[in-house]
């Protein structure tokens, strides 16, 4: 039987990169959103400019599930290269939409799906003479056809076209005509599908935004005035978004003068060097990069740690190691970031789960970097960073005050306050610092990456070095109380099993937990939002016989951090790992946890 669903199904577009399909597919998703039905959209694209396969997945979800479900109900198969794989993904009873200009043998189809053919190429060849127009308008024609098949309101798509090509009436008219070509063909030749979109009111005041843009706006809100960066997928759009926001929000309205500095440096090493230099001078500065960039930056990160200079790094994680999969997502930089630098180093990490938290933590990172006088990482990934997510509106408070931490100014120095740049003050491991030029004769010190005493004077005396390193540990322990704390979910009943997770895995984990609950498998759950880990994280582990640690990397990096930092018995933490480069799905989590729990259950004794 054909699948039947209302406001709850998955559409996947299989296209060729460079064909112009991405904007059409995004318009399809936004049209459903405009009808008040939540969507979760994922763009899965290759790292070359054009020619390789690309996919765009749209989950229509009135229930509001923002993670990937797994499985495809309607496949829009526009790429002959991936045809067999794409057809195999369709759920039994699902639908295949394709360009039927050229007939295909029966072996290319499945008996358990419904096939819907529209002669897209023939329609384009008849209507357009220019090859590029044939390619681009083909995408709009299939959007019109799909809208009619799924009951999406054509007027909504027309409005989106008018907004996209505002002021370009000829382009608007041409795209609307292509849209109607698809609509009219379906109305005349085909029947609507049993998958339907019906207007609802489930979106509310939420916004649809990429995590990179949200983090960039958070940096502005957090007082950042310096950005030094080198282009690298998938972080480039964060720096570009920051540039745009600064042009709007950090330009003097009277003089037109920029009150910010953005430097596209010659490489990642120079980028972090600019950031550390600006932080030493009192500016709030950051860079945006990915795993390979972090690898190059480690020496400067170690300098920031040991010389105690504020810096913020937005690490938009991608598939590794080395060049890896530049346009695929992973959560595989945790260990590299947490311990970046040679010798004994530890850095605070913030772990946002959606664009809303990218904004909040993007701002918070600068307060933490100043308070702790160190590098703070904000750990996004490609899934959050480069995909648009539904999220709550950002809260902007013009009265928000920046936390500059322990800084001595002219008045304190003139009053005779004792100043030692690395002098222990009140037991939290954080010394006072001064800005250059704070006082003509007092508060100066020599910044160095070599060992020194509390007054910043060079020293290789063992006891002095040990004292300084132990103070840095006390400072890191202070960070435990300052980074965002964990969030407990599903803790209303006593259960032997728990789940720990973080970041972009969150919506899929929540959906999986609901499915497991339905099946009678009850698990407590804890979302980690910061490193160093709060005491509540280790109490949660201690309270359960076994904890599943769900993450998107091969080597169970979050689990490793938990074992190392909490001295946890590794047997108590069971890794659930997904690392093929696509965002994790609720089905994957449900099936993996169900299997692992069943393997642990004792087998019934054989009858005598």
Coordinates of C-alpha atoms in Angstrom, one line a residue:
X1 CA 0.0 0.0 0.0
X2 CA 1.3 3.5 -0.8
X3 CA 2.4 5.5 2.2
X4 CA -0.2 7.9 3.6
X5 CA 0.9 10.8 5.8
X6 CA -0.1 14.3 6.7
X7 CA 2.6 16.8 7.7
X8 CA 4.9 14.0 8.7
X9 CA 7.2 12.6 6.0
X10 CA 10.7 12.9 4.5
X11 CA 11.5 14.2 1.0
X12 CA 15.0 13.7 -0.4
X13 CA 16.3 15.5 -3.5
X14 CA 19.2 13.8 -5.4
X15 CA 20.9 16.3 -7.7
X16 CA 24.2 17.1 -9.4
X17 CA 26.3 19.7 -7.7
X18 CA 26.4 23.0 -9.6
X19 CA 23.0 22.5 -11.3
X20 CA 21.4 25.3 -9.3
X21 CA 19.2 22.9 -7.4
X22 CA 20.1 24.0 -3.9
X23 CA 18.1 27.3 -4.0
X24 CA 15.1 25.6 -5.5
X25 CA 15.2 22.8 -2.9
X26 CA 15.6 25.3 -0.1
X27 CA 12.6 27.2 -1.5
X28 CA 10.5 24.0 -1.4
X29 CA 11.4 23.7 2.4
X30 CA 10.7 27.3 3.1
X31 CA 7.3 27.1 1.4
X32 CA 6.2 24.4 3.8
X33 CA 7.6 26.4 6.7
X34 CA 5.5 29.4 5.5
X35 CA 2.5 27.2 5.8
X36 CA 3.1 26.9 9.5
X37 CA 4.6 23.3 9.4
X38 CA 8.1 22.8 10.9
X39 CA 10.8 21.4 8.6
X40 CA 14.3 20.1 9.3
X41 CA 16.4 20.6 6.2
X42 CA 19.9 19.1 5.5
X43 CA 22.1 19.9 2.6
X44 CA 24.6 17.1 1.9
X45 CA 27.0 18.3 -0.8
X46 CA 30.5 17.4 -2.2
X47 CA 33.6 19.4 -1.8
X48 CA 34.1 20.1 -5.5
X49 CA 32.5 23.0 -7.4
X50 CA 30.2 20.9 -9.7
X51 CA 29.6 17.5 -11.2
X52 CA 29.4 15.2 -8.1
X53 CA 26.3 14.0 -6.4
X54 CA 24.5 16.3 -3.9
X55 CA 21.5 15.6 -1.7
X56 CA 19.0 17.9 0.0
X57 CA 16.8 16.3 2.6
X58 CA 13.6 17.9 3.9
X59 CA 11.8 16.5 6.9
X60 CA 8.2 17.7 7.2
X61 CA 7.4 17.4 10.9
X62 CA 4.4 18.9 12.4
X63 CA 5.5 17.2 15.7
X64 CA 8.6 19.5 15.6
X65 CA 11.4 16.9 15.3
X66 CA 14.4 18.8 14.1
X67 CA 16.9 15.9 13.8
X68 CA 17.1 13.5 10.9
X69 CA 14.6 10.6 11.2
X70 CA 16.2 8.1 8.8
X71 CA 14.6 6.7 5.7
X72 CA 13.0 8.5 2.7
X73 CA 9.3 8.6 1.9
X74 CA 9.6 10.6 -1.4
X75 CA 12.8 10.5 -3.5
X76 CA 13.2 13.2 -6.1
X77 CA 15.7 11.4 -8.3
X78 CA 17.5 13.9 -10.6
X79 CA 20.9 12.3 -10.8
X80 CA 21.4 9.2 -13.0
X81 CA 24.8 8.5 -11.3
X82 CA 23.2 7.7 -8.0
X83 CA 19.9 6.3 -9.2
X84 CA 20.2 2.8 -7.8
X85 CA 21.4 4.0 -4.4
X86 CA 18.6 6.6 -4.3
X87 CA 15.9 4.2 -5.2
X88 CA 17.1 1.7 -2.6
X89 CA 16.6 4.3 0.1
X90 CA 12.9 4.7 -0.4
X91 CA 10.7 3.2 2.3
X92 CA 8.4 0.4 1.3
X93 CA 5.2 2.0 0.0
X94 CA 7.1 5.3 -0.7
X95 CA 7.3 7.4 -3.8
X96 CA 9.8 8.0 -6.6
X97 CA 9.6 11.2 -8.6
X98 CA 11.8 11.4 -11.7
X99 CA 12.3 12.9 -15.1
X100 CA 10.6 10.5 -17.5
X101 CA 11.7 12.1 -20.8
X102 CA 13.7 9.0 -21.6
X103 CA 12.1 5.6 -20.7
X104 CA 13.9 3.4 -18.2
X105 CA 13.7 -0.4 -18.1
X106 CA 11.5 -2.0 -15.4
X107 CA 14.7 -3.2 -13.6
X108 CA 15.4 0.4 -12.6
X109 CA 12.3 0.5 -10.4
X110 CA 10.8 -1.3 -7.4
X111 CA 7.5 -3.1 -7.2
X112 CA 6.8 -1.8 -3.7
X113 CA 6.9 1.9 -4.5
X114 CA 4.8 4.4 -6.5
X115 CA 6.6 5.9 -9.5
X116 CA 5.7 9.4 -10.6
X117 CA 7.2 10.6 -13.9
X118 CA 7.3 14.1 -15.3
X119 CA 9.1 14.8 -18.6
X120 CA 11.1 17.7 -17.2
X121 CA 13.8 17.7 -19.9
X122 CA 11.4 17.6 -22.7
X123 CA 9.4 20.5 -21.2
X124 CA 12.5 22.6 -20.8
X125 CA 13.8 21.8 -24.3
X126 CA 10.5 23.0 -25.7
X127 CA 10.3 26.1 -23.6
X128 CA 13.9 27.4 -23.5
X129 CA 16.7 27.8 -26.0
X130 CA 19.7 28.6 -23.7
X131 CA 21.2 25.5 -22.1
X132 CA 21.8 27.2 -18.7
X133 CA 18.1 28.3 -18.6
X134 CA 17.0 24.7 -19.3
X135 CA 19.1 23.5 -16.4
X136 CA 18.0 26.2 -13.9
X137 CA 14.3 26.3 -14.8
X138 CA 14.1 22.5 -14.7
X139 CA 14.5 22.9 -10.9
X140 CA 11.6 25.3 -10.6
X141 CA 9.4 23.2 -12.8
X142 CA 9.8 20.2 -10.5
X143 CA 9.1 22.4 -7.4
X144 CA 5.8 23.4 -9.1
X145 CA 5.0 19.7 -9.8
X146 CA 5.9 18.6 -6.3
X147 CA 3.8 21.4 -4.8
X148 CA 0.8 20.2 -6.7
X149 CA 1.4 16.6 -5.8
X150 CA 1.7 17.4 -2.1
X151 CA -0.9 20.2 -1.8
X152 CA 1.7 22.9 -1.1
X153 CA 0.2 26.3 -1.8
X154 CA 1.6 27.7 -5.0
X155 CA 0.9 31.2 -3.9
X156 CA 3.4 30.8 -1.0
X157 CA 6.1 29.8 -3.5
X158 CA 5.3 32.7 -5.7
X159 CA 5.8 35.0 -2.8
X160 CA 9.2 33.4 -2.1
X161 CA 10.2 33.9 -5.7
X162 CA 9.1 37.6 -5.5
X163 CA 11.3 38.1 -2.4
X164 CA 14.3 36.2 -3.8
X165 CA 14.3 38.3 -7.0
X166 CA 13.0 41.5 -5.6
X167 CA 13.3 44.4 -8.1
X168 CA 13.9 42.0 -11.0
X169 CA 10.4 41.7 -12.5
X170 CA 11.6 39.8 -15.6
X171 CA 13.2 37.1 -13.5
X172 CA 10.2 36.8 -11.2
X173 CA 7.9 36.4 -14.2
X174 CA 10.1 33.8 -15.8
X175 CA 10.4 31.7 -12.6
X176 CA 6.6 31.9 -11.9
X177 CA 6.0 30.7 -15.4
X178 CA 8.3 27.7 -14.9
X179 CA 6.6 27.0 -11.6
X180 CA 3.2 26.9 -13.3
X181 CA 4.5 24.6 -16.0
X182 CA 5.1 22.0 -13.4
X183 CA 1.8 22.7 -11.6
X184 CA -0.2 22.5 -14.9
X185 CA 1.5 19.2 -16.0
X186 CA 0.6 17.5 -12.8
X187 CA -3.0 18.9 -12.7
X188 CA -3.6 17.5 -16.3
X189 CA -1.8 14.2 -16.2
X190 CA -1.3 13.0 -12.6
X191 CA -3.1 12.4 -9.3
X192 CA -2.0 13.9 -6.0
X193 CA 0.1 11.8 -3.7
X194 CA -1.1 10.4 -0.3
X195 CA 1.6 12.5 1.3
X196 CA 0.0 15.9 2.1
X197 CA 1.0 19.2 3.5
X198 CA -1.8 21.1 5.3
X199 CA -1.5 24.5 6.7
X200 CA -0.9 24.5 10.5
X201 CA 0.3 26.8 13.2
X202 CA 3.3 24.9 14.7
X203 CA 6.2 27.3 13.8
X204 CA 5.2 30.1 16.1
X205 CA 7.8 32.9 16.4
X206 CA 10.7 30.7 15.7
X207 CA 13.3 31.7 13.1
X208 CA 15.1 29.7 10.4
X209 CA 18.8 30.4 10.6
X210 CA 22.2 28.8 10.1
X211 CA 24.4 28.2 13.2
X212 CA 27.3 30.1 11.6
X213 CA 25.2 33.2 11.2
X214 CA 23.9 32.8 14.7
X215 CA 27.4 32.5 16.2
X216 CA 28.6 35.5 14.2
X217 CA 25.8 37.6 15.6
X218 CA 26.6 36.2 19.1
X219 CA 30.2 37.4 18.7
X220 CA 28.9 40.9 17.9
X221 CA 26.6 40.7 21.0
X222 CA 29.6 39.5 23.0
X223 CA 31.7 42.6 22.2
X224 CA 34.0 41.1 19.6
X225 CA 35.7 43.8 17.5
X226 CA 38.5 41.8 15.9
X227 CA 38.2 38.8 13.6
X228 CA 41.2 37.3 11.9
X229 CA 40.5 34.2 9.7
X230 CA 41.6 32.1 6.8
X231 CA 38.9 30.5 4.5
X232 CA 38.1 26.9 5.3
X233 CA 34.9 24.9 4.9
X234 CA 32.7 24.8 6.8
X235 CA 33.6 27.9 8.9
X236 CA 34.0 30.6 6.2
X237 CA 30.4 31.7 6.3
X238 CA 30.8 32.6 10.0
X239 CA 33.5 35.1 9.3
X240 CA 31.5 36.4 6.3
X241 CA 28.4 36.8 8.5
X242 CA 30.4 38.6 11.1
X243 CA 31.6 41.0 8.5
X244 CA 28.0 41.8 7.4
X245 CA 26.8 42.3 11.0
X246 CA 29.7 44.6 11.8
X247 CA 29.0 46.7 8.7
X248 CA 25.4 47.2 10.1
X249 CA 26.1 47.3 13.8
X250 CA 29.7 48.4 14.3
X251 CA 29.9 51.3 11.9
X252 CA 29.7 54.8 13.3
X253 CA 26.5 56.3 11.9
X254 CA 27.8 59.8 11.8
X255 CA 31.3 59.3 10.3
X256 CA 30.9 56.0 8.6
X257 CA 34.1 54.8 10.3
X258 CA 34.4 51.1 11.0
X259 CA 34.7 50.3 14.7
X260 CA 36.0 46.9 14.1
X261 CA 38.9 45.1 12.3
X262 CA 38.5 42.1 10.1
X263 CA 41.7 40.5 8.7
X264 CA 41.7 37.7 6.2
X265 CA 45.2 36.5 7.0
X266 CA 47.6 34.6 4.8
X267 CA 47.0 31.3 6.7
X268 CA 45.6 29.9 10.0
X269 CA 48.8 30.5 11.9
X270 CA 48.7 34.2 11.1
X271 CA 45.0 34.3 12.0
X272 CA 45.4 33.1 15.5
X273 CA 48.5 35.2 15.9
X274 CA 46.4 38.3 15.2
X275 CA 43.8 37.1 17.6
X276 CA 46.3 36.5 20.5
X277 CA 47.9 39.9 19.8
X278 CA 44.6 41.7 19.9
X279 CA 43.6 39.8 23.1
X280 CA 46.8 40.9 24.8
X281 CA 46.0 44.5 23.8
X282 CA 42.5 44.3 25.4
X283 CA 40.3 43.7 22.3
X284 CA 37.8 40.9 22.1
X285 CA 39.1 38.8 19.2
X286 CA 38.3 35.5 17.5
X287 CA 39.0 33.3 14.6
X288 CA 36.7 30.8 12.8
X289 CA 38.2 27.6 11.5
X290 CA 37.9 23.8 11.4
X291 CA 40.0 20.8 12.4
X292 CA 42.9 21.4 10.0
X293 CA 43.1 25.0 11.1
X294 CA 43.2 24.0 14.8
X295 CA 46.1 21.7 14.0
X296 CA 48.1 24.7 12.6
X297 CA 47.1 27.0 15.4
X298 CA 48.2 24.8 18.3
X299 CA 51.5 26.6 19.1
X300 CA 49.7 30.0 19.4
X301 CA 47.0 28.3 21.4
X302 CA 49.6 27.0 23.8
X303 CA 51.0 30.6 24.1
X304 CA 47.5 31.8 24.9
X305 CA 47.2 29.2 27.6
X306 CA 50.6 29.7 29.2
X307 CA 50.9 33.5 28.8
X308 CA 47.2 33.7 29.8
X309 CA 45.9 35.8 26.9
X310 CA 42.1 35.8 26.0
X311 CA 41.2 34.3 22.7
X312 CA 38.0 32.7 21.2
X313 CA 38.0 30.0 18.5
X314 CA 34.9 28.9 16.7
X315 CA 35.7 25.4 15.5
X316 CA 33.1 24.3 12.9
X317 CA 33.9 20.6 12.9
X318 CA 34.0 18.5 9.7
X319 CA 35.1 15.1 8.6
X320 CA 38.7 14.3 9.3
X321 CA 41.6 13.4 9.7
X322 CA 43.8 15.5 7.4
X323 CA 41.6 16.9 4.6
X324 CA 39.1 14.2 5.3
X325 CA 35.6 15.0 4.1
X326 CA 35.6 18.8 4.0
X327 CA 31.8 19.1 3.4
X328 CA 30.6 16.4 5.8
X329 CA 29.8 16.7 9.4
X330 CA 31.5 15.1 12.5
X331 CA 32.1 15.8 16.2
X332 CA 35.7 14.8 15.9
X333 CA 37.8 17.7 17.2
X334 CA 37.0 17.4 20.9
X335 CA 40.3 16.0 22.0
X336 CA 42.3 18.2 19.6
X337 CA 40.6 21.3 21.0
X338 CA 40.5 20.3 24.7
X339 CA 44.2 19.5 24.8
X340 CA 45.5 21.8 22.0
X341 CA 49.2 22.6 22.3
X342 CA 52.2 20.7 23.3
X343 CA 52.9 20.0 27.0
X344 CA 50.2 20.0 29.6
X345 CA 47.3 22.2 28.3
X346 CA 43.5 22.2 28.9
X347 CA 41.0 24.5 27.3
X348 CA 37.4 25.3 28.0
X349 CA 34.9 24.1 25.3
X350 CA 31.4 25.3 24.8
X351 CA 29.1 22.8 23.1
X352 CA 26.0 24.4 21.5
X353 CA 23.1 22.2 20.3
X354 CA 21.3 24.6 17.9
X355 CA 21.6 28.1 16.4
X356 CA 20.0 29.6 19.5
X357 CA 22.8 28.3 21.7
X358 CA 25.4 29.2 19.0
X359 CA 24.2 32.8 19.5
X360 CA 24.2 32.6 23.3
X361 CA 27.5 30.7 23.7
X362 CA 29.0 32.8 20.9
X363 CA 28.6 35.8 23.2
X364 CA 29.4 34.0 26.4
X365 CA 32.7 32.7 25.1
X366 CA 34.2 36.3 25.1
X367 CA 33.2 36.8 28.8
X368 CA 34.8 33.5 29.6
X369 CA 38.0 34.2 27.7
X370 CA 38.4 37.5 29.5
X371 CA 37.5 36.1 32.9
X372 CA 39.7 33.1 32.5
X373 CA 42.4 34.8 30.5
X374 CA 42.7 31.9 28.1
X375 CA 41.5 30.4 24.8
X376 CA 37.9 29.3 24.8
X377 CA 36.5 27.1 22.0
X378 CA 33.0 27.1 20.7
X379 CA 32.5 23.7 19.1
X380 CA 30.0 23.9 16.3
X381 CA 29.9 21.4 13.4
X382 CA 28.9 21.5 9.8
X383 CA 25.4 20.3 10.5
X384 CA 24.6 23.2 12.8
X385 CA 26.9 25.7 11.1
X386 CA 25.9 25.4 7.4
X387 CA 22.2 24.2 7.7
X388 CA 19.2 26.3 8.6
X389 CA 17.5 25.2 11.8
X390 CA 14.3 26.4 13.4
X391 CA 15.2 28.0 16.7
X392 CA 13.8 30.5 19.2
X393 CA 14.4 34.2 18.5
X394 CA 17.6 35.5 19.9
X395 CA 17.4 37.7 23.0
X396 CA 19.3 40.9 22.7
X397 CA 19.7 43.1 25.8
X398 CA 21.3 46.5 25.1
X399 CA 22.0 46.9 28.8
X400 CA 24.2 43.8 28.9
X401 CA 27.6 44.4 30.5
X402 CA 30.7 42.7 29.4
X403 CA 32.6 40.7 32.0
X404 CA 36.2 41.9 31.5
X405 CA 37.5 39.8 34.4
X406 CA 40.4 40.8 36.7
X407 CA 41.9 43.9 35.1
X408 CA 43.8 46.6 37.1
X409 CA 43.4 50.1 35.7
X410 CA 45.2 53.4 36.4
X411 CA 43.3 54.2 39.6
X412 CA 44.1 50.8 41.3
X413 CA 47.8 50.9 40.2
X414 CA 48.1 54.6 41.3
X415 CA 46.6 53.6 44.7
X416 CA 49.5 51.1 45.2
X417 CA 47.7 47.8 44.6
X418 CA 50.4 45.0 44.4
X419 CA 50.6 43.7 40.9
X420 CA 52.2 40.5 39.8
X421 CA 51.1 39.4 36.4
X422 CA 51.0 35.7 37.4
X423 CA 50.5 36.2 41.1
X424 CA 47.9 34.1 42.9
X425 CA 45.3 36.5 44.4
X426 CA 42.2 34.8 45.9
X427 CA 42.5 31.0 45.3
X428 CA 40.7 30.8 41.9
X429 CA 43.9 30.5 40.0
X430 CA 43.2 33.7 38.0
X431 CA 45.7 36.6 38.4
X432 CA 45.2 40.2 37.6
X433 CA 46.3 41.7 34.3
X434 CA 46.7 45.2 32.9
X435 CA 46.2 46.6 29.5
X436 CA 49.1 48.2 27.7
X437 CA 49.4 51.9 28.6
X438 CA 47.3 51.6 31.7
X439 CA 49.8 53.5 33.8
X440 CA 53.0 55.4 32.8
X441 CA 55.2 53.7 35.4
X442 CA 53.3 50.8 36.9
X443 CA 51.5 47.6 35.8
X444 CA 54.0 46.8 33.0
X445 CA 55.3 43.3 32.5
X446 CA 57.1 41.2 29.9
X447 CA 54.8 38.7 28.2
X448 CA 56.6 35.5 27.4
X449 CA 55.9 31.9 26.5
X450 CA 58.8 30.7 28.7
X451 CA 58.6 29.8 32.4
X452 CA 58.5 32.7 34.8
X453 CA 57.8 33.6 38.4
X454 CA 54.6 35.3 39.6
X455 CA 56.0 38.7 38.7
X456 CA 56.6 37.7 35.0
X457 CA 60.4 37.4 35.5
X458 CA 62.1 34.6 33.6
X459 CA 62.7 31.5 35.8
X460 CA 63.4 27.9 35.1
X461 CA 63.4 27.0 38.8
X462 CA 61.5 23.7 39.2
X463 CA 59.4 24.9 42.2
X464 CA 58.4 28.1 40.4
X465 CA 57.3 26.2 37.3
X466 CA 55.4 23.6 39.3
X467 CA 53.6 26.3 41.3
X468 CA 52.6 28.1 38.1
X469 CA 51.3 24.9 36.4
X470 CA 49.3 24.0 39.5
X471 CA 47.8 27.5 39.6
X472 CA 46.7 26.9 36.0
X473 CA 44.9 23.8 37.1
X474 CA 43.1 25.7 39.8
X475 CA 42.0 28.2 37.1
X476 CA 40.7 25.3 35.0
X477 CA 38.8 24.0 38.0
X478 CA 37.3 27.5 38.3
X479 CA 36.2 27.2 34.7
X480 CA 34.1 24.2 35.7
X481 CA 31.8 26.5 37.6
X482 CA 31.6 29.1 34.7
X483 CA 31.0 27.1 31.6
X484 CA 27.4 26.2 30.7
X485 CA 26.1 23.4 32.9
X486 CA 24.6 20.1 31.8
X487 CA 20.9 19.7 31.2
X488 CA 19.1 16.7 32.7
X489 CA 16.2 15.0 30.7
X490 CA 14.1 12.0 31.5
X491 CA 15.1 11.7 35.1
X492 CA 11.7 11.1 36.7
X493 CA 12.1 7.3 37.3
X494 CA 14.7 5.0 38.7
X495 CA 16.5 3.3 35.8
X496 CA 19.8 1.4 35.5
X497 CA 20.7 3.0 32.2
X498 CA 21.6 6.6 31.1
X499 CA 22.5 8.5 28.0
X500 CA 25.0 11.3 27.6
X501 CA 25.1 13.4 24.4
X502 CA 25.9 16.9 23.1
X503 CA 25.8 19.3 20.3
X504 CA 24.0 18.7 17.0
X505 CA 23.1 15.1 18.0
X506 CA 20.5 16.5 20.5
X507 CA 17.3 16.5 18.4
X508 CA 17.9 13.0 17.1
X509 CA 18.7 11.8 20.6
X510 CA 15.5 13.3 22.0
X511 CA 13.4 11.7 19.3
X512 CA 15.1 8.3 19.9
X513 CA 14.5 8.6 23.6
X514 CA 10.8 9.1 23.0
X515 CA 10.8 6.0 20.7
X516 CA 12.6 3.9 23.3
X517 CA 10.2 5.0 25.9
X518 CA 7.3 3.9 23.7
X519 CA 9.0 0.5 23.5
X520 CA 9.3 0.3 27.3
X521 CA 13.0 1.1 27.5
X522 CA 13.5 3.8 30.0
X523 CA 16.7 5.8 30.0
X524 CA 17.8 8.9 31.9
X525 CA 19.6 11.5 29.7
X526 CA 22.1 14.2 30.3
X527 CA 23.2 16.8 27.7
X528 CA 26.7 18.1 28.2
X529 CA 27.2 21.7 27.3
X530 CA 30.6 22.6 28.5
X531 CA 34.1 21.4 29.3
X532 CA 35.5 21.1 32.0
X533 CA 32.7 18.9 33.1
X534 CA 30.5 20.0 36.0
X535 CA 30.3 17.7 39.0
X536 CA 26.7 16.8 38.0
X537 CA 28.1 14.9 35.0
X538 CA 30.1 12.5 37.1
X539 CA 27.2 12.2 39.6
X540 CA 25.0 11.2 36.7
X541 CA 27.4 8.5 35.7
X542 CA 27.8 7.2 39.2
X543 CA 24.0 6.9 39.6
X544 CA 23.7 4.5 36.7
X545 CA 25.0 1.0 36.0
X546 CA 25.8 1.9 32.4
X547 CA 25.7 5.1 30.4
X548 CA 25.5 5.2 26.6
X549 CA 27.7 8.1 25.2
X550 CA 26.3 9.1 21.8
X551 CA 28.6 11.1 19.5
X552 CA 29.6 11.5 15.9
X553 CA 33.2 10.3 15.6
X554 CA 35.1 7.1 15.4
X555 CA 37.2 7.1 18.5
X556 CA 34.5 8.0 21.2
X557 CA 36.2 11.3 22.0
X558 CA 33.6 12.5 24.5
X559 CA 33.8 9.2 26.3
X560 CA 37.6 9.5 26.4
X561 CA 37.3 13.0 27.9
X562 CA 34.9 11.6 30.6
X563 CA 37.2 8.7 31.4
X564 CA 40.3 10.9 31.6
X565 CA 38.8 13.8 33.5
X566 CA 36.6 11.9 35.9
X567 CA 38.8 8.8 36.3
X568 CA 35.7 6.7 35.3
X569 CA 35.8 3.0 34.8
X570 CA 35.6 2.7 31.0
X571 CA 33.3 -0.3 31.3
X572 CA 30.6 1.9 32.6
X573 CA 30.5 4.0 29.4
X574 CA 29.2 2.4 26.3
X575 CA 30.0 4.2 23.0
X576 CA 27.3 4.8 20.4
X577 CA 29.2 6.1 17.4
X578 CA 28.1 7.5 14.0
X579 CA 30.7 8.9 11.7
X580 CA 29.9 8.5 8.0
X581 CA 29.7 12.2 7.6
X582 CA 26.0 12.5 7.4
X583 CA 24.1 13.9 10.5
X584 CA 23.1 11.2 12.9
X585 CA 19.5 9.9 12.7
X586 CA 16.9 9.0 15.4
X587 CA 16.5 5.5 13.9
X588 CA 20.3 4.9 14.1
X589 CA 20.3 5.8 17.8
X590 CA 17.1 3.8 18.6
X591 CA 18.4 0.7 16.8
X592 CA 21.9 0.9 18.3
X593 CA 20.7 1.4 21.9
X594 CA 18.0 -1.3 21.6
X595 CA 20.6 -3.8 20.3
X596 CA 23.2 -2.9 23.0
X597 CA 20.6 -3.2 25.8
X598 CA 19.3 -6.5 24.5
X599 CA 22.9 -7.9 24.4
X600 CA 23.3 -7.1 28.1
X601 CA 20.2 -8.9 29.2
X602 CA 20.8 -12.4 30.6
X603 CA 19.7 -15.2 28.4
X604 CA 17.0 -17.5 29.9
X605 CA 18.2 -20.7 31.5
X606 CA 17.8 -23.8 29.4
X607 CA 15.2 -26.3 30.6
X608 CA 16.5 -29.4 32.2

